[in-house]
Coordinates of C-alpha atoms in Angstrom, one line a residue:
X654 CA 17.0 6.1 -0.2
X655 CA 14.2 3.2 0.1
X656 CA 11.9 2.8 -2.5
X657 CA 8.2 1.7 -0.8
X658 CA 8.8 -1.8 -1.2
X659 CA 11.4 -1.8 1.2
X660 CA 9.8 0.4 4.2
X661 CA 8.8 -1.6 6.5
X662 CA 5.0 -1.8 8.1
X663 CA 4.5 1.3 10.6
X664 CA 3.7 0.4 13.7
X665 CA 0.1 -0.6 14.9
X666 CA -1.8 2.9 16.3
X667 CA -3.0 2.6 19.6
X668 CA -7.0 2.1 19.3
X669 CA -9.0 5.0 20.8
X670 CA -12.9 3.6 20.1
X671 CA -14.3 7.3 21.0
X672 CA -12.2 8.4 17.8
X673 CA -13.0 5.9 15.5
X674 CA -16.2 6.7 16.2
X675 CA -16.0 10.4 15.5
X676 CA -13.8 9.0 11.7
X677 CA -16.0 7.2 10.5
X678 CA -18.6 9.5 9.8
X679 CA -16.3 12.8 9.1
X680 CA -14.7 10.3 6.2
X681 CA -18.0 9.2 4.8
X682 CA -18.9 12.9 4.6
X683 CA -15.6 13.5 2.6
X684 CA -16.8 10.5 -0.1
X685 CA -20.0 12.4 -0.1
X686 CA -17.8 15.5 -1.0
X687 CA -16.1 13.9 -3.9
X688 CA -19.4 13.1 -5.4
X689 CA -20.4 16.6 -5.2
X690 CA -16.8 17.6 -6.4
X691 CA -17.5 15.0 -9.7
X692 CA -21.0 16.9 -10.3
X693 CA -19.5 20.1 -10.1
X694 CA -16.7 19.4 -12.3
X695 CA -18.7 18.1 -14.8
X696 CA -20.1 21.0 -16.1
X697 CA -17.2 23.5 -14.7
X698 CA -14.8 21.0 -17.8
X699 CA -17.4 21.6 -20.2
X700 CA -17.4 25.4 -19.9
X701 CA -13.6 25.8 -19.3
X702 CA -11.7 22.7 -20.6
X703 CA -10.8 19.6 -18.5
X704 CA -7.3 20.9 -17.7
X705 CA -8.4 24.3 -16.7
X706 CA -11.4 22.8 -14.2
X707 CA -8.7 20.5 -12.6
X708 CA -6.3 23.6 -11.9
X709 CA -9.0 25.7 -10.3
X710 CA -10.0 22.9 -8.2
X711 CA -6.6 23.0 -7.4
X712 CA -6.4 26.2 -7.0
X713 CA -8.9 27.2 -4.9
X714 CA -7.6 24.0 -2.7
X715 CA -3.9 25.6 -2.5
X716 CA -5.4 29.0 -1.3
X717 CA -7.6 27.5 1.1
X718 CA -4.5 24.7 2.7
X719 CA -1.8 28.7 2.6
X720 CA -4.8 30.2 4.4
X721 CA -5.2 27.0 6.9
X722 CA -1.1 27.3 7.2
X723 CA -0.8 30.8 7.9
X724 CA -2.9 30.6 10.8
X725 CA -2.0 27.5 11.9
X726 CA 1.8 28.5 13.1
X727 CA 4.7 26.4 12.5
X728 CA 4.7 22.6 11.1
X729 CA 6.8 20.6 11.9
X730 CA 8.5 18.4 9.2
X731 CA 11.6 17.5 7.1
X732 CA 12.3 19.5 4.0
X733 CA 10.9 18.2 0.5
X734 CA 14.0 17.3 -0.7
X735 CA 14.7 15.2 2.8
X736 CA 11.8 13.0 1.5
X737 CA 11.7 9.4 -0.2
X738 CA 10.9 10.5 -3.8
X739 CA 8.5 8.2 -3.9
X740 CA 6.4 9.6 -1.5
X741 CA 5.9 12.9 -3.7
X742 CA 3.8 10.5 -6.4
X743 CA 0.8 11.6 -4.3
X744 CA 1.1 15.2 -6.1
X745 CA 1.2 14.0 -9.5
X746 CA -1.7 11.1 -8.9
X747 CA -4.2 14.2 -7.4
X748 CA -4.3 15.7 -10.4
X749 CA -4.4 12.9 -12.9
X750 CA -7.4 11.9 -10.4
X751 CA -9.4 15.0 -10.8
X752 CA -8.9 15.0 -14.3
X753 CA -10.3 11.9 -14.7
X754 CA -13.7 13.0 -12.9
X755 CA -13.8 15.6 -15.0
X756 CA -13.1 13.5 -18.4
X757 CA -15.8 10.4 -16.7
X758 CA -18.2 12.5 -15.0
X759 CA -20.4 13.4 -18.1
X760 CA -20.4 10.8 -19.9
X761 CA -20.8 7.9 -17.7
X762 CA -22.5 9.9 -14.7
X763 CA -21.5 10.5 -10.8
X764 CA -22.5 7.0 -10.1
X765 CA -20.9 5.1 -12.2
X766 CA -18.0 7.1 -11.7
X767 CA -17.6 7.1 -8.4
X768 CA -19.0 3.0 -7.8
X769 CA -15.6 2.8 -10.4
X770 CA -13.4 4.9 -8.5
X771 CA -14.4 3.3 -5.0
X772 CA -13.8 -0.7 -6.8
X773 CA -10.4 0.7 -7.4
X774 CA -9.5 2.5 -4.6
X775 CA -11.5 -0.7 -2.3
X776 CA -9.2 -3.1 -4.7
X777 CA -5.3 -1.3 -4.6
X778 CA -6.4 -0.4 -0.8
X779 CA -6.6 -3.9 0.0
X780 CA -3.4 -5.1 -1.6
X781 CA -1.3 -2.1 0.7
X782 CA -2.9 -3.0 3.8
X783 CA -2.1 -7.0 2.6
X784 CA 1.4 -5.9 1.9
X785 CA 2.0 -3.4 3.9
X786 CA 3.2 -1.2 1.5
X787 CA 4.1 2.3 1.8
X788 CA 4.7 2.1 5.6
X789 CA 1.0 1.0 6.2
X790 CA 0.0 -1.2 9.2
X791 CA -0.3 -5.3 7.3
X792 CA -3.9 -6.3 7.1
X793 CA -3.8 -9.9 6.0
X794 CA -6.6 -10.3 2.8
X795 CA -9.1 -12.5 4.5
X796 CA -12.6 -13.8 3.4
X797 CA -14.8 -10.6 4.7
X798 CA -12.4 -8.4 2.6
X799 CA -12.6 -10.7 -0.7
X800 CA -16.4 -10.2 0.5
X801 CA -16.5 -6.6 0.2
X802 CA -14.4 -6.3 -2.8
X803 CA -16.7 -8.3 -4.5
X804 CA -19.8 -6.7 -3.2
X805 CA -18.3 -3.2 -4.6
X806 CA -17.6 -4.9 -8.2
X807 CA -21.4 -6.3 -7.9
X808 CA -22.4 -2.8 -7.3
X809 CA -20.3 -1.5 -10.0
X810 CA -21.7 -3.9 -12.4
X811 CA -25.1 -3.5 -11.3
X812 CA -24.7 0.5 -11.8
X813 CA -23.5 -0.1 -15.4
X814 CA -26.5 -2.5 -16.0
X815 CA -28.9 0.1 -14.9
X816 CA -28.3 2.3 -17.5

């Protein structure tokens, strides 16, 4: 079995400009959905418990993705245990992610929690693509990324300062 240092960089995908186009703006929408997931998870932990917000987040998500699969017909794919262990982390980092909005959320706000979350996501997202880690296409680190990355931790400092 290969652990995800050893998987080499997946091959580039064949660039379709009409799609990108169409991407872009469905994934700026889903960041817009996790800020309204952090302000409703908020109050939901306060009322409930941290724990017990995170699981019916998940829980409502699980019914949803059976519903989506039912109608959707057969997928294809290998079984679980066929899989690089490694690549099941995502299921325990979800979680630990949600509960973290929850704990954040009300006490340092939805912007400062999500400026935080994006620095770190902006930050480890850089180093895969650098590395090509996890199968992912290698991105070399150059100047306009350290740019950005900086730009974000700016933002993120600028957000705390505000306060």
């Amino acid at each position: 079995m290969q652990s995800f240092d050893e998987v080499s960089a997946a091959p580039a995908p064949v660039a379709r400009p009409g799609l990108r186009l169409l991407l872009l703006p469905l994934v700026i929408l889903a960041g817009m959905g996790l800020s309204v997931e952090a302000g409703l998870l908020g109050p939901l932990s306060e009322q409930v418990g941290h724990l017990w917000a995170t699981l019916s987040i998940f829980g409502v998500g699980s019914a949803i993705l059976f519903l989506l699969l039912l109608f959707a017909g057969p997928q294809k794919g290998p079984a679980l245990t066929d899989l690089p262990r490694w690549q099941l982390i995502g299921g325990f980092l979800g979680p630990m992610y949600v509960v973290v909005l929850t704990l954040a959320t009300p006490h340092i706000g939805i912007a400062m929690t999500m400026i935080a979350i994006l620095s770190g996501q902006v930050g480890k997202s850089v180093l895969i693509d650098h590395f090509g880690w996890f199968g992912a296409t290698r991105k070399k680190v150059n100047a306009e990324r350290w740019l950005a990355l900086g730009l974000i931790v700016a933002a993120l400092v600028l957000i705390a300062r505000g306060e």
